[in-house]
Amino acid sequence: MEYEFNNTIDNEMFIYDIENECILPKEEIYKTNNNQETKDEARESLIQPKSILYKVKDNDDITMIIIKTIVILFIISFVLPFIIIDLYIGYTDKTCVNIYPDKLKISLSIYLKVNSYILLFILSIYISFIYKKIQLFAYNEIIRTIFGLFIYISRIIMFGWNVLGAIIFWGYIAEKGNCSVVIYNYLYATFIIKLLIIIVLISNTKNNMKDN
């Protein structure tokens, strides 16, 4: 009877661990299982926030793509009509844009064509920057400074080119009165708009260079 009683106690208090080939107290087995469950729960708690972060990051990327697309569409809808109309007038008009001022070998036709192609080039570069096809900030500070100077100088050149076109128009073509009413009004308005925009862009670039 004593043997059976002790055997019963042994069965209740001890368990044979097959993996480690030893006899362990039940309390030790329970502690081991509890620790393993705690580790599993901790691992799941670490994995779950990461998945949430990835989802948030994906949503942020989609939002940024939508915003960039809206910005691009706005820029294209604003700039592209001017480019198309300028090219159309430069290549087709026969009333006044092909007249050369005295002692100046540049006509309004040449001005309109060159200005349109420059705007197309700038527009393509700007779109590339917005969609990060060209990642300027991946390079060092010297390259960014050189690029900033390039943007500043190119805008000054564009300002001078538009001033030249305005001088040709207001100083010579408008006085002759050879342009049609539609072309005259269009050129008059666009020269004012272009000069104002370029002045704002030059001022903005200059302020950004000072801040940097």
Coordinates of C-alpha atoms in Angstrom, one line a residue:
M1 CA 0.0 0.0 0.0
E2 CA 2.8 2.4 0.8
Y3 CA 4.4 1.7 -2.6
E4 CA 1.2 2.4 -4.4
F5 CA 0.6 5.6 -2.4
N6 CA 4.1 6.9 -3.2
N7 CA 3.7 5.9 -6.9
T8 CA 0.5 7.9 -7.0
I9 CA 2.2 10.9 -5.6
D10 CA 5.0 10.5 -8.1
N11 CA 2.5 10.4 -11.0
E12 CA 0.8 13.5 -9.7
M13 CA 3.9 15.6 -9.0
F14 CA 6.3 14.5 -11.8
I15 CA 6.2 14.1 -15.6
Y16 CA 8.7 12.4 -17.8
D17 CA 10.2 14.9 -20.4
I18 CA 10.6 12.9 -23.6
E19 CA 12.5 15.6 -25.4
N20 CA 15.2 16.0 -22.8
E21 CA 14.9 12.3 -21.5
C22 CA 14.5 13.2 -17.9
I23 CA 11.9 13.4 -15.2
L24 CA 10.8 17.0 -14.3
P25 CA 8.4 18.3 -11.7
K26 CA 5.0 19.3 -13.1
E27 CA 5.5 22.8 -11.9
E28 CA 8.7 23.1 -14.0
I29 CA 6.8 21.9 -17.1
Y30 CA 4.1 24.4 -16.5
K31 CA 6.6 27.3 -16.1
T32 CA 8.3 26.3 -19.3
N33 CA 5.0 26.2 -21.2
N34 CA 4.0 29.5 -19.8
N35 CA 7.3 31.1 -20.8
Q36 CA 6.9 29.7 -24.3
E37 CA 3.4 31.2 -24.6
T38 CA 4.6 34.5 -23.3
K39 CA 7.4 34.5 -25.9
D40 CA 4.9 33.7 -28.6
E41 CA 2.6 36.5 -27.5
A42 CA 5.5 38.9 -27.4
R43 CA 6.5 37.8 -30.9
E44 CA 3.0 38.4 -32.2
S45 CA 2.9 41.8 -30.6
L46 CA 6.1 42.8 -32.4
I47 CA 4.9 41.5 -35.7
Q48 CA 1.5 43.1 -35.6
P49 CA 2.6 46.7 -35.3
K50 CA 5.1 46.3 -38.1
S51 CA 2.3 45.1 -40.4
I52 CA 0.2 48.1 -39.3
L53 CA 3.1 50.4 -40.0
Y54 CA 3.5 48.9 -43.5
K55 CA -0.2 49.5 -44.2
V56 CA 0.1 53.1 -43.0
K57 CA 3.2 53.6 -45.1
D58 CA 1.4 52.2 -48.2
N59 CA -1.5 54.5 -47.6
D60 CA 0.8 57.4 -47.2
D61 CA 2.5 56.5 -50.5
I62 CA -0.8 56.3 -52.3
T63 CA -1.9 59.6 -50.9
M64 CA 1.4 61.3 -52.0
I65 CA 1.0 59.8 -55.5
I66 CA -2.5 61.2 -55.7
I67 CA -1.3 64.7 -54.5
K68 CA 1.6 64.7 -57.0
T69 CA -0.7 63.7 -59.8
I70 CA -3.1 66.5 -59.0
V71 CA -0.2 69.0 -58.9
I72 CA 1.1 67.7 -62.2
L73 CA -2.3 67.9 -63.8
F74 CA -2.7 71.5 -62.6
I75 CA 0.7 72.6 -63.9
I76 CA 0.1 70.9 -67.3
S77 CA -3.4 72.4 -67.6
F78 CA -1.9 75.9 -66.9
V79 CA 1.3 75.8 -68.9
L80 CA 0.5 73.5 -71.8
P81 CA -2.2 75.7 -73.4
F82 CA 0.4 78.6 -73.6
I83 CA 2.9 76.3 -75.2
I84 CA 0.5 75.0 -77.8
I85 CA -0.9 78.4 -78.7
D86 CA 2.6 80.0 -78.9
L87 CA 3.8 77.3 -81.2
Y88 CA 0.7 77.5 -83.3
I89 CA 1.1 81.3 -83.7
G90 CA 4.8 81.0 -84.3
Y91 CA 4.4 78.5 -87.1
T92 CA 1.2 79.6 -88.8
D93 CA 0.6 83.3 -88.3
K94 CA 1.3 85.4 -91.4
T95 CA 0.3 88.9 -90.1
C96 CA 3.0 90.1 -87.7
V97 CA 5.1 87.5 -86.0
N98 CA 7.5 87.1 -88.9
I99 CA 8.4 90.8 -89.1
Y100 CA 12.0 91.6 -88.0
P101 CA 12.6 94.8 -86.1
D102 CA 15.2 97.2 -87.4
K103 CA 18.8 96.1 -86.5
L104 CA 17.5 93.0 -84.7
K105 CA 17.6 89.5 -86.2
I106 CA 14.9 88.1 -83.9
S107 CA 11.2 88.0 -84.7
L108 CA 8.3 87.2 -82.6
S109 CA 8.0 83.9 -84.4
I110 CA 11.5 82.9 -83.2
Y111 CA 10.8 84.1 -79.7
L112 CA 7.6 82.1 -79.5
K113 CA 9.2 78.9 -80.7
V114 CA 12.2 79.1 -78.5
N115 CA 10.2 80.0 -75.5
S116 CA 7.8 77.1 -76.0
Y117 CA 10.5 74.5 -76.4
I118 CA 12.3 75.8 -73.2
L119 CA 9.0 75.6 -71.3
L120 CA 8.5 72.0 -72.5
F121 CA 12.0 71.1 -71.3
I122 CA 11.5 72.8 -67.9
L123 CA 8.1 71.1 -67.6
S124 CA 9.6 67.6 -68.2
I125 CA 12.3 68.3 -65.6
Y126 CA 9.8 69.5 -63.1
I127 CA 7.6 66.4 -63.5
S128 CA 10.7 64.2 -63.1
F129 CA 11.5 65.9 -59.8
I130 CA 7.9 65.6 -58.5
Y131 CA 7.8 61.9 -59.2
K132 CA 11.4 61.4 -57.9
K133 CA 12.7 60.2 -61.2
I134 CA 15.6 62.5 -60.5
Q135 CA 16.5 62.4 -56.8
L136 CA 18.6 65.5 -56.2
F137 CA 18.6 65.2 -52.5
A138 CA 20.4 61.9 -52.7
Y139 CA 23.5 63.8 -53.7
N140 CA 25.8 66.0 -51.6
E141 CA 25.4 69.6 -50.7
I142 CA 27.7 70.9 -53.5
I143 CA 25.6 69.4 -56.2
R144 CA 22.4 70.8 -54.7
T145 CA 24.0 74.2 -54.5
I146 CA 25.1 74.1 -58.1
F147 CA 21.7 73.0 -59.2
G148 CA 20.1 75.8 -57.2
L149 CA 22.4 78.3 -59.0
F150 CA 21.5 76.7 -62.3
I151 CA 17.7 77.1 -61.6
Y152 CA 18.3 80.7 -60.5
I153 CA 20.4 81.6 -63.6
S154 CA 18.0 79.8 -66.0
R155 CA 15.1 81.9 -64.6
I156 CA 17.0 85.1 -65.1
I157 CA 17.7 84.0 -68.7
M158 CA 14.0 83.3 -69.2
F159 CA 13.2 86.7 -67.7
G160 CA 15.6 88.4 -70.1
W161 CA 14.2 86.4 -73.1
N162 CA 10.6 87.4 -72.2
V163 CA 11.7 91.0 -71.8
L164 CA 13.2 90.8 -75.2
G165 CA 10.0 89.4 -76.7
A166 CA 8.0 92.1 -74.9
I167 CA 10.3 94.8 -76.3
I168 CA 9.9 93.4 -79.8
F169 CA 6.1 93.3 -79.4
W170 CA 5.4 96.6 -77.6
G171 CA 8.3 98.6 -79.1
Y172 CA 8.0 97.6 -82.7
I173 CA 5.2 95.2 -83.7
A174 CA 2.3 96.9 -81.7
E175 CA 3.2 100.3 -83.2
K176 CA 3.0 99.0 -86.8
G177 CA -0.5 97.6 -86.2
N178 CA -0.1 94.6 -88.4
C179 CA -1.2 91.9 -85.9
S180 CA -4.8 90.7 -85.9
V181 CA -7.0 91.6 -82.9
V182 CA -6.9 88.1 -81.5
I183 CA -3.1 87.7 -81.7
Y184 CA -2.5 91.2 -80.4
N185 CA -4.7 90.7 -77.3
Y186 CA -3.2 87.3 -76.7
L187 CA 0.4 88.4 -76.9
Y188 CA -0.3 91.5 -74.8
A189 CA -1.9 89.5 -72.0
T190 CA 0.6 86.6 -72.1
F191 CA 3.7 88.9 -71.9
I192 CA 2.3 90.4 -68.7
I193 CA 1.5 87.0 -67.2
K194 CA 4.9 85.5 -68.1
L195 CA 6.9 88.4 -66.8
L196 CA 5.0 88.4 -63.5
I197 CA 5.4 84.7 -63.0
I198 CA 9.1 84.7 -63.7
I199 CA 9.6 87.6 -61.3
V200 CA 7.8 85.6 -58.6
L201 CA 9.9 82.5 -59.3
I202 CA 13.2 84.4 -59.3
S203 CA 12.2 86.0 -55.9
N204 CA 11.2 82.6 -54.5
T205 CA 14.5 81.0 -55.7
K206 CA 16.5 83.8 -54.2
N207 CA 14.8 83.5 -50.8
N208 CA 15.3 79.7 -50.8
M209 CA 19.0 80.1 -51.5
K210 CA 19.3 82.6 -48.6
D211 CA 17.5 80.1 -46.3
N212 CA 19.9 77.3 -47.2

